[in-house]
PDB file of C-alpha atoms in Angstrom:
ATOM      1  CA  UNK A1466     -20.338   3.236  21.619  1.00 38.00           C
ATOM      2  CA  UNK A1467     -18.853   2.625  18.273  1.00 58.00           C
ATOM      3  CA  UNK A1468     -15.472   0.873  18.284  1.00 58.00           C
ATOM      4  CA  UNK A1469     -12.706   3.157  16.583  1.00 60.00           C
ATOM      5  CA  UNK A1470      -9.675   0.768  17.250  1.00 60.00           C
ATOM      6  CA  UNK A1471      -8.955  -2.709  16.289  1.00 65.00           C
ATOM      7  CA  UNK A1472      -9.298  -5.673  18.578  1.00 84.00           C
ATOM      8  CA  UNK A1473      -8.211  -9.208  18.699  1.00 87.00           C
ATOM      9  CA  UNK A1474     -11.292 -10.383  16.562  1.00 92.00           C
ATOM     10  CA  UNK A1475     -10.692  -7.201  14.061  1.00 92.00           C
ATOM     11  CA  UNK A1476      -7.137  -8.544  13.742  1.00 91.00           C
ATOM     12  CA  UNK A1477      -8.296 -12.174  13.255  1.00 93.00           C
ATOM     13  CA  UNK A1478     -10.727 -11.159  10.601  1.00 96.00           C
ATOM     14  CA  UNK A1479      -8.314  -9.082   8.644  1.00 95.00           C
ATOM     15  CA  UNK A1480      -6.042 -11.945   8.904  1.00 94.00           C
ATOM     16  CA  UNK A1481      -8.516 -13.763   7.048  1.00 97.00           C
ATOM     17  CA  UNK A1482      -9.225 -11.192   4.551  1.00 97.00           C
ATOM     18  CA  UNK A1483      -5.490 -11.343   3.954  1.00 96.00           C
ATOM     19  CA  UNK A1484      -5.581 -15.202   3.493  1.00 97.00           C
ATOM     20  CA  UNK A1485      -8.683 -14.987   1.071  1.00 98.00           C
ATOM     21  CA  UNK A1486      -6.706 -12.364  -0.784  1.00 97.00           C
ATOM     22  CA  UNK A1487      -4.321 -15.261  -1.951  1.00 97.00           C
ATOM     23  CA  UNK A1488      -7.486 -16.867  -4.079  1.00 97.00           C
ATOM     24  CA  UNK A1489      -7.275 -13.925  -6.614  1.00 96.00           C
ATOM     25  CA  UNK A1490      -5.493 -14.725  -9.920  1.00 95.00           C
ATOM     26  CA  UNK A1491      -4.673 -11.181 -10.589  1.00 94.00           C
ATOM     27  CA  UNK A1492      -1.002 -10.945 -10.619  1.00 91.00           C
ATOM     28  CA  UNK A1493      -0.598  -7.480  -9.854  1.00 91.00           C
ATOM     29  CA  UNK A1494      -3.249  -6.864  -7.225  1.00 92.00           C
ATOM     30  CA  UNK A1495      -4.429  -9.529  -4.335  1.00 96.00           C
ATOM     31  CA  UNK A1496      -7.416  -8.078  -2.491  1.00 97.00           C
ATOM     32  CA  UNK A1497      -9.557  -9.920   0.027  1.00 98.00           C
ATOM     33  CA  UNK A1498     -12.669  -9.186   2.032  1.00 98.00           C
ATOM     34  CA  UNK A1499     -14.666 -10.448   4.930  1.00 98.00           C
ATOM     35  CA  UNK A1500     -18.188  -9.159   5.604  1.00 98.00           C
ATOM     36  CA  UNK A1501     -19.901  -9.676   8.980  1.00 98.00           C
ATOM     37  CA  UNK A1502     -23.487  -8.984   9.660  1.00 97.00           C
ATOM     38  CA  UNK A1503     -24.944  -6.804  12.233  1.00 96.00           C
ATOM     39  CA  UNK A1504     -24.456  -9.533  15.185  1.00 96.00           C
ATOM     40  CA  UNK A1505     -20.583 -10.185  14.002  1.00 95.00           C
ATOM     41  CA  UNK A1506     -21.207 -13.382  12.127  1.00 96.00           C
ATOM     42  CA  UNK A1507     -19.191 -13.947   9.163  1.00 97.00           C
ATOM     43  CA  UNK A1508     -21.569 -13.930   5.896  1.00 98.00           C
ATOM     44  CA  UNK A1509     -19.531 -13.417   2.724  1.00 98.00           C
ATOM     45  CA  UNK A1510     -15.836 -13.757   1.838  1.00 98.00           C
ATOM     46  CA  UNK A1511     -14.622 -12.111  -1.440  1.00 98.00           C
ATOM     47  CA  UNK A1512     -11.669 -11.531  -3.664  1.00 98.00           C
ATOM     48  CA  UNK A1513     -10.901  -9.570  -6.757  1.00 97.00           C
ATOM     49  CA  UNK A1514     -11.527 -11.688  -9.809  1.00 96.00           C
ATOM     50  CA  UNK A1515     -13.427 -12.122 -13.070  1.00 96.00           C
ATOM     51  CA  UNK A1516     -17.141 -12.606 -12.681  1.00 95.00           C
ATOM     52  CA  UNK A1517     -18.572 -16.372 -12.322  1.00 94.00           C
ATOM     53  CA  UNK A1518     -18.209 -18.328 -15.666  1.00 95.00           C
ATOM     54  CA  UNK A1519     -15.657 -15.604 -16.950  1.00 95.00           C
ATOM     55  CA  UNK A1520     -12.450 -17.664 -17.609  1.00 93.00           C
ATOM     56  CA  UNK A1521      -9.361 -16.388 -15.612  1.00 89.00           C
ATOM     57  CA  UNK A1522      -6.954 -16.746 -18.635  1.00 90.00           C
ATOM     58  CA  UNK A1523      -3.538 -15.001 -18.712  1.00 90.00           C
ATOM     59  CA  UNK A1524      -4.108 -12.820 -21.701  1.00 92.00           C
ATOM     60  CA  UNK A1525      -7.186 -11.036 -19.725  1.00 93.00           C
ATOM     61  CA  UNK A1526      -5.124 -10.910 -16.701  1.00 92.00           C
ATOM     62  CA  UNK A1527      -2.045  -9.254 -18.511  1.00 92.00           C
ATOM     63  CA  UNK A1528      -4.187  -6.687 -20.381  1.00 92.00           C
ATOM     64  CA  UNK A1529      -4.495  -4.447 -17.720  1.00 90.00           C
ATOM     65  CA  UNK A1530      -7.369  -2.179 -19.600  1.00 94.00           C
ATOM     66  CA  UNK A1531      -9.334  -5.286 -20.135  1.00 94.00           C
ATOM     67  CA  UNK A1532      -8.996  -6.624 -16.893  1.00 94.00           C
ATOM     68  CA  UNK A1533      -9.935  -3.548 -15.117  1.00 92.00           C
ATOM     69  CA  UNK A1534     -13.077  -3.375 -17.192  1.00 94.00           C
ATOM     70  CA  UNK A1535     -13.877  -6.925 -16.291  1.00 95.00           C
ATOM     71  CA  UNK A1536     -12.552  -7.504 -12.767  1.00 96.00           C
ATOM     72  CA  UNK A1537     -14.903  -7.803  -9.629  1.00 97.00           C
ATOM     73  CA  UNK A1538     -13.415  -5.955  -6.521  1.00 97.00           C
ATOM     74  CA  UNK A1539     -13.174  -8.142  -3.539  1.00 98.00           C
ATOM     75  CA  UNK A1540     -15.620  -5.548  -1.883  1.00 98.00           C
ATOM     76  CA  UNK A1541     -18.032  -6.159  -4.663  1.00 98.00           C
ATOM     77  CA  UNK A1542     -17.992  -9.941  -4.296  1.00 97.00           C
ATOM     78  CA  UNK A1543     -18.844  -9.848  -0.604  1.00 98.00           C
ATOM     79  CA  UNK A1544     -21.804  -7.339  -1.200  1.00 98.00           C
ATOM     80  CA  UNK A1545     -23.096  -9.152  -3.904  1.00 96.00           C
ATOM     81  CA  UNK A1546     -23.152 -12.378  -2.139  1.00 94.00           C
ATOM     82  CA  UNK A1547     -24.796 -10.911   1.001  1.00 95.00           C
ATOM     83  CA  UNK A1548     -27.786  -9.096  -0.064  1.00 90.00           C
ATOM     84  CA  UNK A1549     -29.595  -7.266   2.613  1.00 93.00           C
ATOM     85  CA  UNK A1550     -27.614  -8.750   5.509  1.00 96.00           C
ATOM     86  CA  UNK A1551     -24.909  -6.494   4.997  1.00 96.00           C
ATOM     87  CA  UNK A1552     -27.022  -3.457   6.714  1.00 97.00           C
ATOM     88  CA  UNK A1553     -25.390  -2.478   9.900  1.00 97.00           C
ATOM     89  CA  UNK A1554     -22.573  -5.170   9.414  1.00 98.00           C
ATOM     90  CA  UNK A1555     -18.695  -4.706   9.416  1.00 98.00           C
ATOM     91  CA  UNK A1556     -16.370  -5.015   6.347  1.00 98.00           C
ATOM     92  CA  UNK A1557     -12.647  -5.904   6.513  1.00 98.00           C
ATOM     93  CA  UNK A1558     -10.665  -5.434   3.367  1.00 98.00           C
ATOM     94  CA  UNK A1559      -7.086  -6.359   2.830  1.00 96.00           C
ATOM     95  CA  UNK A1560      -4.825  -5.650   0.034  1.00 93.00           C
ATOM     96  CA  UNK A1561      -5.134  -1.954  -1.277  1.00 92.00           C
ATOM     97  CA  UNK A1562      -7.094   1.315  -0.041  1.00 93.00           C
ATOM     98  CA  UNK A1563     -10.873   1.132  -0.848  1.00 96.00           C
ATOM     99  CA  UNK A1564     -11.745   2.531  -4.072  1.00 95.00           C
ATOM    100  CA  UNK A1565     -14.525   5.296  -4.527  1.00 97.00           C
ATOM    101  CA  UNK A1566     -16.598   2.812  -6.802  1.00 96.00           C
ATOM    102  CA  UNK A1567     -16.559   0.205  -3.898  1.00 97.00           C
ATOM    103  CA  UNK A1568     -16.907   2.834  -1.212  1.00 98.00           C
ATOM    104  CA  UNK A1569     -20.519   3.772  -2.805  1.00 98.00           C
ATOM    105  CA  UNK A1570     -21.471   0.226  -2.823  1.00 98.00           C
ATOM    106  CA  UNK A1571     -20.711  -0.182   0.792  1.00 98.00           C
ATOM    107  CA  UNK A1572     -22.492   3.020   1.815  1.00 98.00           C
ATOM    108  CA  UNK A1573     -25.507   1.944  -0.290  1.00 98.00           C
ATOM    109  CA  UNK A1574     -25.547  -1.427   1.231  1.00 98.00           C
ATOM    110  CA  UNK A1575     -25.719   0.273   4.723  1.00 98.00           C
ATOM    111  CA  UNK A1576     -22.263  -1.244   5.970  1.00 98.00           C
ATOM    112  CA  UNK A1577     -21.609   0.501   9.573  1.00 98.00           C
ATOM    113  CA  UNK A1578     -18.005  -0.208  10.029  1.00 97.00           C
ATOM    114  CA  UNK A1579     -15.113  -0.629   7.473  1.00 98.00           C
ATOM    115  CA  UNK A1580     -11.650  -1.834   8.709  1.00 97.00           C
ATOM    116  CA  UNK A1581      -9.138  -1.337   5.878  1.00 94.00           C
ATOM    117  CA  UNK A1582      -5.716   0.122   4.704  1.00 90.00           C
ATOM    118  CA  UNK A1583      -5.636   3.798   4.778  1.00 87.00           C
ATOM    119  CA  UNK A1584      -4.143   5.576   1.954  1.00 83.00           C
ATOM    120  CA  UNK A1585      -0.410   6.345   3.072  1.00 75.00           C
ATOM    121  CA  UNK A1586       0.658   9.970   2.143  1.00 68.00           C
ATOM    122  CA  UNK A1587       4.224   8.439   2.583  1.00 69.00           C
ATOM    123  CA  UNK A1588       4.089   6.039  -0.378  1.00 70.00           C
ATOM    124  CA  UNK A1589       3.302   7.650  -3.620  1.00 69.00           C
ATOM    125  CA  UNK A1590       1.140  10.493  -2.415  1.00 71.00           C
ATOM    126  CA  UNK A1591       0.178  11.430  -6.082  1.00 76.00           C
ATOM    127  CA  UNK A1592      -0.632   7.952  -7.064  1.00 81.00           C
ATOM    128  CA  UNK A1593      -4.269   7.050  -8.399  1.00 82.00           C
ATOM    129  CA  UNK A1594      -4.411   4.599  -5.441  1.00 82.00           C
ATOM    130  CA  UNK A1595      -3.813   7.147  -2.814  1.00 80.00           C
ATOM    131  CA  UNK A1596      -5.894   9.928  -4.382  1.00 86.00           C
ATOM    132  CA  UNK A1597      -9.130   7.611  -4.983  1.00 89.00           C
ATOM    133  CA  UNK A1598      -8.491   6.170  -1.416  1.00 89.00           C
ATOM    134  CA  UNK A1599      -8.688   9.602   0.078  1.00 92.00           C
ATOM    135  CA  UNK A1600     -11.959  10.226  -1.871  1.00 95.00           C
ATOM    136  CA  UNK A1601     -13.234   7.017  -0.324  1.00 95.00           C
ATOM    137  CA  UNK A1602     -12.475   7.908   3.136  1.00 95.00           C
ATOM    138  CA  UNK A1603     -14.026  11.320   2.637  1.00 96.00           C
ATOM    139  CA  UNK A1604     -17.513   9.639   1.349  1.00 98.00           C
ATOM    140  CA  UNK A1605     -17.403   7.353   4.507  1.00 98.00           C
ATOM    141  CA  UNK A1606     -17.071  10.184   6.956  1.00 97.00           C
ATOM    142  CA  UNK A1607     -19.768  12.157   4.963  1.00 98.00           C
ATOM    143  CA  UNK A1608     -22.198   9.308   5.278  1.00 98.00           C
ATOM    144  CA  UNK A1609     -21.447   8.243   8.897  1.00 98.00           C
ATOM    145  CA  UNK A1610     -19.347   5.048   8.119  1.00 98.00           C
ATOM    146  CA  UNK A1611     -17.002   4.119  10.461  1.00 97.00           C
ATOM    147  CA  UNK A1612     -13.601   3.577   9.149  1.00 97.00           C
ATOM    148  CA  UNK A1613     -11.076   1.997  11.021  1.00 95.00           C
ATOM    149  CA  UNK A1614      -7.510   1.919   9.622  1.00 93.00           C
ATOM    150  CA  UNK A1615      -5.578  -1.210   9.982  1.00 88.00           C
ATOM    151  CA  UNK A1616      -1.787  -1.190   9.569  1.00 78.00           C
ATOM    152  CA  UNK A1617      -1.035  -4.431   7.646  1.00 71.00           C
ATOM    153  CA  UNK A1618       2.217  -4.708   9.813  1.00 72.00           C
ATOM    154  CA  UNK A1619       0.040  -6.133  12.659  1.00 70.00           C
ATOM    155  CA  UNK A1620      -0.212  -9.206  10.692  1.00 66.00           C
ATOM    156  CA  UNK A1621       3.389  -9.963  10.714  1.00 66.00           C
ATOM    157  CA  UNK A1622       4.242 -13.306  12.422  1.00 51.00           C
ATOM    158  CA  UNK A1623       5.058 -12.720  16.243  1.00 51.00           C
ATOM    159  CA  UNK A1624       4.661 -14.644  19.364  1.00 51.00           C
ATOM    160  CA  UNK A1625       1.341 -13.844  20.891  1.00 52.00           C
ATOM    161  CA  UNK A1626      -0.309 -15.154  23.987  1.00 55.00           C
ATOM    162  CA  UNK A1627      -2.511 -17.862  23.645  1.00 55.00           C
ATOM    163  CA  UNK A1628      -6.211 -16.964  22.451  1.00 56.00           C
ATOM    164  CA  UNK A1629      -5.146 -13.708  20.628  1.00 51.00           C
TER     165      UNK A1629
END
């Protein structure tokens, strides 16, 4: 049976994706991702940034149009680093709802389970991020990819029992 809710390991990997998001030099969007293989072992980490060898200078990062044309999304970075090992794996994405261009790659790579931030109709329902996030969710459903929404609030510091 497929897991439809997050457990303590899901929380840990989602927290790791959050930490990885801080590696991004993008001043507006910090997105991190962790990809597990089909056995649950981490195989790739990614964050949004320019391709390897392309300088992360302030001018490029401040020019929104140029930045958006050049940036590699966190999800794309993990998939590019994992090759065929992504098949039947799980992907944890922190920072923003998944865009359609990443959803397409996730589906094509054969990822079975995605845990991420669901588009929030309470926050800017007409926004580009909300609209495209809904498109991604519809594609996941149609393609049979399990999407488990994670509320970023679960990452807030709190006292926990040892081992969680």
